[in-house]
Amino acid sequence: MENTGFYVIPNKTQYEIGERVWLEIKKTGPTKANHVKVSLFTYQGENLKMECTLEQGVYIPLAESISEKTGGYLVKIEFFQKTEKLGSCYTAFDVVNCWTEAPRYGFLSSFSEEDKQKEEYQEFFREMHLNVIQFYDWMYRHDEFYPESDIYTDIMGRKGSMTAVAKKIEGVHACGAKAIAYGAVYGAESFQEEHPECIYRYDNGEPMIFIDKIWLMDIHRGTAWRKRILQEYGKALEKGFDGVHMDQYGDPKEALILENGKYVIRDLAYDFGDLINEAKEKYPEKQFIFNAVNNWPVDSVKKSREDCVYIEVWSPNDTYRDLYRLIAHARETKDEKRVILAAYLNPFKTEPERNLKGSTAQLAMATIFASGGYHLLLGEEGSVLTEAYYPDNCRIGEHSFRKILKKYYDFITAYGGLLFPESWTDLTMQYAGGINSEFIFENVDWSPYPEAGKVWIQIYKRGREFSIRCVNFTGISDMNWNRTHEEFPQRVEKIKVKAKLPGEKKQIYVVTPDGEIQEPEEVYYKVKLGDDQRQEITFELDKLLVFSVIYLRLE
């Protein structure tokens, strides 16, 4: 039962340790409700209940103890008139030490003079819990971020206002998120005229120029360009940005530069990591995200001091299995850096109405989240990214698809502890299938990898806890994540799970973003001694629509 007279969102996109958590209840239509019950859940069950009277636009403060430790919470709000229950709705929040522990990356790309007064994006960010926001193409030029006057025209011909940029930095901070300045590492529009020695060149000596507008410049240590771009980053950070999104274009991977009168080859994979490290040395309190385009050069930059591993996905990484593989490879590092995929959904540009039904986005999000990665997809007042030029996004507004997105982002915010921390170890290939007998799945055609027509199941372990992630590709024949899926996965019922594991005090819950019930549902189980003298814990996943996670804990 969903309430239509109110909706609830936290007053911030994310909370740091010690910050008081407030819930804002907003009226959306006529209602007789006069008080509410608030319930908080973690993936381990219910934590807290409270009641309060209801006023229009009311803010409900939660207990101060809630923010004394890190973790995510699902919030269920039930609306009453006296004893009559009128409806309910959900939201979520999480508490962290630093946003890099859970980087739900969003974007802004509109900075016109009219944007000075806009604040709608703040509510969207709070609704979707987008806690770190890239300001895409906010600057005057790639090599000169700030113009002499407030109003400017950028390199793509768009009008902008630096006052609008400043206002949006303030607005992002006001809703509890961080503002990240886009800044290409080697793009110049005029700097090359004074420093032709810094231009990357082809084998024939011709300069490398991107989209016939942007000269690519030599970033290695000691060059005039490197000094310049770090200075521009510094200007942005002084103006209030919390970090820099360091972009590259994926090509070139090697380039010629002029050194002591001779052309020599530079390996950009090394230079990128060194540039990240120097930026962090100069601005240690700020955060830096580097774009490893199509996974290059992720092996070198993930060892640098970048704060998150960020991968912009392009062909030939076309399949759901490729999305999983990119995240699994990036997570091999031991430094607990979270992984973000910029997987732009082009079908929302070519066929927006068909894709606003949800299945294409749901399967992409489910795959990325189940793999332990975050997805750069949402931004502005309610938009989906469709390509690498962010102003060309798909505006969803108040479409019903927004409710689907909200459920998925509530899900990863509340239950992030089941998906993202590096302390989970993927033991799928060692615990299920083939000769493995720790987990046996019956009544389902399943695979340890995303595969057409099957349920993809992963088994992660942390101490005596298990996170079993299930994504449903039953009835899906095309495994290209960036094509329109007109069909939804076929509903799967009664997946029987047999876990041959020792331990007492068993606890089993299932959580999903796909149903009406979003809180953890306890799963009934049986225990017996098997023929092989091992304990068998048997239970069922009642239904699987698109994405569900089973939490199993033993002591």
JSON list of N, CA, C and O in Angstrom, two decimals, residues 214-243:
[
{"chain": "A", "resi": 214, "resn": "ILE", "atom": "N", "xyz": [40.21, 21.16, -29.60]},
{"chain": "A", "resi": 214, "resn": "ILE", "atom": "CA", "xyz": [40.98, 21.03, -28.36]},
{"chain": "A", "resi": 214, "resn": "ILE", "atom": "C", "xyz": [42.31, 20.35, -28.65]},
{"chain": "A", "resi": 214, "resn": "ILE", "atom": "O", "xyz": [42.35, 19.18, -29.05]},
{"chain": "A", "resi": 215, "resn": "TRP", "atom": "N", "xyz": [43.41, 21.08, -28.42]},
{"chain": "A", "resi": 215, "resn": "TRP", "atom": "CA", "xyz": [44.74, 20.54, -28.61]},
{"chain": "A", "resi": 215, "resn": "TRP", "atom": "C", "xyz": [45.11, 19.67, -27.41]},
{"chain": "A", "resi": 215, "resn": "TRP", "atom": "O", "xyz": [44.83, 20.03, -26.25]},
{"chain": "A", "resi": 216, "resn": "LEU", "atom": "N", "xyz": [45.73, 18.53, -27.67]},
{"chain": "A", "resi": 216, "resn": "LEU", "atom": "CA", "xyz": [46.15, 17.63, -26.60]},
{"chain": "A", "resi": 216, "resn": "LEU", "atom": "C", "xyz": [47.58, 17.94, -26.21]},
{"chain": "A", "resi": 216, "resn": "LEU", "atom": "O", "xyz": [48.48, 17.98, -27.06]},
{"chain": "A", "resi": 217, "resn": "MET", "atom": "N", "xyz": [47.79, 18.13, -24.89]},
{"chain": "A", "resi": 217, "resn": "MET", "atom": "CA", "xyz": [49.05, 18.67, -24.39]},
{"chain": "A", "resi": 217, "resn": "MET", "atom": "C", "xyz": [49.79, 17.65, -23.51]},
{"chain": "A", "resi": 217, "resn": "MET", "atom": "O", "xyz": [49.19, 16.79, -22.86]},
{"chain": "A", "resi": 218, "resn": "ASP", "atom": "N", "xyz": [51.09, 17.82, -23.47]},
{"chain": "A", "resi": 218, "resn": "ASP", "atom": "CA", "xyz": [51.99, 16.91, -22.75]},
{"chain": "A", "resi": 218, "resn": "ASP", "atom": "C", "xyz": [51.88, 17.12, -21.24]},
{"chain": "A", "resi": 218, "resn": "ASP", "atom": "O", "xyz": [52.18, 18.20, -20.72]},
{"chain": "A", "resi": 219, "resn": "ILE", "atom": "N", "xyz": [51.47, 16.07, -20.51]},
{"chain": "A", "resi": 219, "resn": "ILE", "atom": "CA", "xyz": [51.22, 16.20, -19.08]},
{"chain": "A", "resi": 219, "resn": "ILE", "atom": "C", "xyz": [52.39, 15.74, -18.21]},
{"chain": "A", "resi": 219, "resn": "ILE", "atom": "O", "xyz": [52.29, 15.78, -16.99]},
{"chain": "A", "resi": 220, "resn": "HIS", "atom": "N", "xyz": [53.50, 15.29, -18.80]},
{"chain": "A", "resi": 220, "resn": "HIS", "atom": "CA", "xyz": [54.50, 14.68, -17.93]},
{"chain": "A", "resi": 220, "resn": "HIS", "atom": "C", "xyz": [55.20, 15.72, -17.06]},
{"chain": "A", "resi": 220, "resn": "HIS", "atom": "O", "xyz": [55.21, 16.91, -17.35]},
{"chain": "A", "resi": 221, "resn": "ARG", "atom": "N", "xyz": [55.74, 15.25, -15.96]},
{"chain": "A", "resi": 221, "resn": "ARG", "atom": "CA", "xyz": [56.29, 16.12, -14.90]},
{"chain": "A", "resi": 221, "resn": "ARG", "atom": "C", "xyz": [57.32, 17.09, -15.47]},
{"chain": "A", "resi": 221, "resn": "ARG", "atom": "O", "xyz": [58.21, 16.71, -16.22]},
{"chain": "A", "resi": 222, "resn": "GLY", "atom": "N", "xyz": [57.19, 18.35, -15.07]},
{"chain": "A", "resi": 222, "resn": "GLY", "atom": "CA", "xyz": [58.15, 19.36, -15.46]},
{"chain": "A", "resi": 222, "resn": "GLY", "atom": "C", "xyz": [57.75, 20.21, -16.65]},
{"chain": "A", "resi": 222, "resn": "GLY", "atom": "O", "xyz": [58.38, 21.23, -16.93]},
{"chain": "A", "resi": 223, "resn": "THR", "atom": "N", "xyz": [56.66, 19.84, -17.35]},
{"chain": "A", "resi": 223, "resn": "THR", "atom": "CA", "xyz": [56.26, 20.63, -18.52]},
{"chain": "A", "resi": 223, "resn": "THR", "atom": "C", "xyz": [55.47, 21.86, -18.10]},
{"chain": "A", "resi": 223, "resn": "THR", "atom": "O", "xyz": [54.86, 21.91, -17.03]},
{"chain": "A", "resi": 224, "resn": "ALA", "atom": "N", "xyz": [55.47, 22.86, -18.99]},
{"chain": "A", "resi": 224, "resn": "ALA", "atom": "CA", "xyz": [54.69, 24.08, -18.74]},
{"chain": "A", "resi": 224, "resn": "ALA", "atom": "C", "xyz": [53.20, 23.75, -18.65]},
{"chain": "A", "resi": 224, "resn": "ALA", "atom": "O", "xyz": [52.46, 24.36, -17.88]},
{"chain": "A", "resi": 225, "resn": "TRP", "atom": "N", "xyz": [52.74, 22.78, -19.48]},
{"chain": "A", "resi": 225, "resn": "TRP", "atom": "CA", "xyz": [51.33, 22.44, -19.44]},
{"chain": "A", "resi": 225, "resn": "TRP", "atom": "C", "xyz": [50.94, 21.83, -18.09]},
{"chain": "A", "resi": 225, "resn": "TRP", "atom": "O", "xyz": [49.90, 22.15, -17.55]},
{"chain": "A", "resi": 226, "resn": "ARG", "atom": "N", "xyz": [51.76, 20.94, -17.58]},
{"chain": "A", "resi": 226, "resn": "ARG", "atom": "CA", "xyz": [51.42, 20.30, -16.30]},
{"chain": "A", "resi": 226, "resn": "ARG", "atom": "C", "xyz": [51.29, 21.35, -15.20]},
{"chain": "A", "resi": 226, "resn": "ARG", "atom": "O", "xyz": [50.35, 21.29, -14.40]},
{"chain": "A", "resi": 227, "resn": "LYS", "atom": "N", "xyz": [52.19, 22.31, -15.19]},
{"chain": "A", "resi": 227, "resn": "LYS", "atom": "CA", "xyz": [52.10, 23.39, -14.21]},
{"chain": "A", "resi": 227, "resn": "LYS", "atom": "C", "xyz": [50.79, 24.15, -14.39]},
{"chain": "A", "resi": 227, "resn": "LYS", "atom": "O", "xyz": [50.12, 24.48, -13.41]},
{"chain": "A", "resi": 228, "resn": "ARG", "atom": "N", "xyz": [50.41, 24.40, -15.64]},
{"chain": "A", "resi": 228, "resn": "ARG", "atom": "CA", "xyz": [49.21, 25.18, -15.93]},
{"chain": "A", "resi": 228, "resn": "ARG", "atom": "C", "xyz": [47.94, 24.44, -15.48]},
{"chain": "A", "resi": 228, "resn": "ARG", "atom": "O", "xyz": [47.08, 25.02, -14.80]},
{"chain": "A", "resi": 229, "resn": "ILE", "atom": "N", "xyz": [47.82, 23.16, -15.83]},
{"chain": "A", "resi": 229, "resn": "ILE", "atom": "CA", "xyz": [46.58, 22.47, -15.52]},
{"chain": "A", "resi": 229, "resn": "ILE", "atom": "C", "xyz": [46.43, 22.28, -14.01]},
{"chain": "A", "resi": 229, "resn": "ILE", "atom": "O", "xyz": [45.32, 22.38, -13.47]},
{"chain": "A", "resi": 230, "resn": "LEU", "atom": "N", "xyz": [47.52, 22.06, -13.29]},
{"chain": "A", "resi": 230, "resn": "LEU", "atom": "CA", "xyz": [47.43, 21.95, -11.84]},
{"chain": "A", "resi": 230, "resn": "LEU", "atom": "C", "xyz": [47.04, 23.29, -11.21]},
{"chain": "A", "resi": 230, "resn": "LEU", "atom": "O", "xyz": [46.32, 23.33, -10.21]},
{"chain": "A", "resi": 231, "resn": "GLN", "atom": "N", "xyz": [47.48, 24.38, -11.81]},
{"chain": "A", "resi": 231, "resn": "GLN", "atom": "CA", "xyz": [47.07, 25.70, -11.33]},
{"chain": "A", "resi": 231, "resn": "GLN", "atom": "C", "xyz": [45.56, 25.91, -11.52]},
{"chain": "A", "resi": 231, "resn": "GLN", "atom": "O", "xyz": [44.88, 26.46, -10.65]},
{"chain": "A", "resi": 232, "resn": "GLU", "atom": "N", "xyz": [45.05, 25.45, -12.68]},
{"chain": "A", "resi": 232, "resn": "GLU", "atom": "CA", "xyz": [43.61, 25.59, -12.94]},
{"chain": "A", "resi": 232, "resn": "GLU", "atom": "C", "xyz": [42.81, 24.74, -11.96]},
{"chain": "A", "resi": 232, "resn": "GLU", "atom": "O", "xyz": [41.76, 25.18, -11.46]},
{"chain": "A", "resi": 233, "resn": "TYR", "atom": "N", "xyz": [43.29, 23.53, -11.68]},
{"chain": "A", "resi": 233, "resn": "TYR", "atom": "CA", "xyz": [42.62, 22.71, -10.66]},
{"chain": "A", "resi": 233, "resn": "TYR", "atom": "C", "xyz": [42.59, 23.46, -9.33]},
{"chain": "A", "resi": 233, "resn": "TYR", "atom": "O", "xyz": [41.56, 23.47, -8.63]},
{"chain": "A", "resi": 234, "resn": "GLY", "atom": "N", "xyz": [43.71, 24.07, -8.99]},
{"chain": "A", "resi": 234, "resn": "GLY", "atom": "CA", "xyz": [43.79, 24.80, -7.73]},
{"chain": "A", "resi": 234, "resn": "GLY", "atom": "C", "xyz": [42.80, 25.95, -7.65]},
{"chain": "A", "resi": 234, "resn": "GLY", "atom": "O", "xyz": [42.18, 26.18, -6.61]},
{"chain": "A", "resi": 235, "resn": "LYS", "atom": "N", "xyz": [42.61, 26.67, -8.77]},
{"chain": "A", "resi": 235, "resn": "LYS", "atom": "CA", "xyz": [41.64, 27.76, -8.79]},
{"chain": "A", "resi": 235, "resn": "LYS", "atom": "C", "xyz": [40.23, 27.24, -8.52]},
{"chain": "A", "resi": 235, "resn": "LYS", "atom": "O", "xyz": [39.46, 27.86, -7.78]},
{"chain": "A", "resi": 236, "resn": "ALA", "atom": "N", "xyz": [39.89, 26.11, -9.13]},
{"chain": "A", "resi": 236, "resn": "ALA", "atom": "CA", "xyz": [38.56, 25.53, -8.93]},
{"chain": "A", "resi": 236, "resn": "ALA", "atom": "C", "xyz": [38.37, 25.11, -7.47]},
{"chain": "A", "resi": 236, "resn": "ALA", "atom": "O", "xyz": [37.30, 25.34, -6.88]},
{"chain": "A", "resi": 237, "resn": "LEU", "atom": "N", "xyz": [39.39, 24.52, -6.90]},
{"chain": "A", "resi": 237, "resn": "LEU", "atom": "CA", "xyz": [39.29, 24.06, -5.51]},
{"chain": "A", "resi": 237, "resn": "LEU", "atom": "C", "xyz": [39.18, 25.24, -4.54]},
{"chain": "A", "resi": 237, "resn": "LEU", "atom": "O", "xyz": [38.46, 25.18, -3.54]},
{"chain": "A", "resi": 238, "resn": "GLU", "atom": "N", "xyz": [39.86, 26.33, -4.86]},
{"chain": "A", "resi": 238, "resn": "GLU", "atom": "CA", "xyz": [39.76, 27.53, -4.03]},
{"chain": "A", "resi": 238, "resn": "GLU", "atom": "C", "xyz": [38.38, 28.16, -4.10]},
{"chain": "A", "resi": 238, "resn": "GLU", "atom": "O", "xyz": [37.95, 28.85, -3.16]},
{"chain": "A", "resi": 239, "resn": "LYS", "atom": "N", "xyz": [37.67, 27.94, -5.20]},
{"chain": "A", "resi": 239, "resn": "LYS", "atom": "CA", "xyz": [36.33, 28.52, -5.39]},
{"chain": "A", "resi": 239, "resn": "LYS", "atom": "C", "xyz": [35.23, 27.67, -4.76]},
{"chain": "A", "resi": 239, "resn": "LYS", "atom": "O", "xyz": [34.06, 27.98, -4.91]},
{"chain": "A", "resi": 240, "resn": "GLY", "atom": "N", "xyz": [35.61, 26.58, -4.09]},
{"chain": "A", "resi": 240, "resn": "GLY", "atom": "CA", "xyz": [34.60, 25.81, -3.38]},
{"chain": "A", "resi": 240, "resn": "GLY", "atom": "C", "xyz": [34.39, 24.39, -3.83]},
{"chain": "A", "resi": 240, "resn": "GLY", "atom": "O", "xyz": [33.66, 23.63, -3.17]},
{"chain": "A", "resi": 241, "resn": "PHE", "atom": "N", "xyz": [34.99, 23.98, -4.95]},
{"chain": "A", "resi": 241, "resn": "PHE", "atom": "CA", "xyz": [34.86, 22.59, -5.37]},
{"chain": "A", "resi": 241, "resn": "PHE", "atom": "C", "xyz": [35.59, 21.68, -4.37]},
{"chain": "A", "resi": 241, "resn": "PHE", "atom": "O", "xyz": [36.61, 22.03, -3.81]},
{"chain": "A", "resi": 242, "resn": "ASP", "atom": "N", "xyz": [35.04, 20.47, -4.21]},
{"chain": "A", "resi": 242, "resn": "ASP", "atom": "CA", "xyz": [35.60, 19.51, -3.26]},
{"chain": "A", "resi": 242, "resn": "ASP", "atom": "C", "xyz": [36.60, 18.56, -3.90]},
{"chain": "A", "resi": 242, "resn": "ASP", "atom": "O", "xyz": [37.28, 17.81, -3.19]},
{"chain": "A", "resi": 243, "resn": "GLY", "atom": "N", "xyz": [36.69, 18.58, -5.21]},
{"chain": "A", "resi": 243, "resn": "GLY", "atom": "CA", "xyz": [37.61, 17.70, -5.90]},
{"chain": "A", "resi": 243, "resn": "GLY", "atom": "C", "xyz": [37.54, 17.94, -7.39]},
{"chain": "A", "resi": 243, "resn": "GLY", "atom": "O", "xyz": [36.84, 18.84, -7.87]}
]
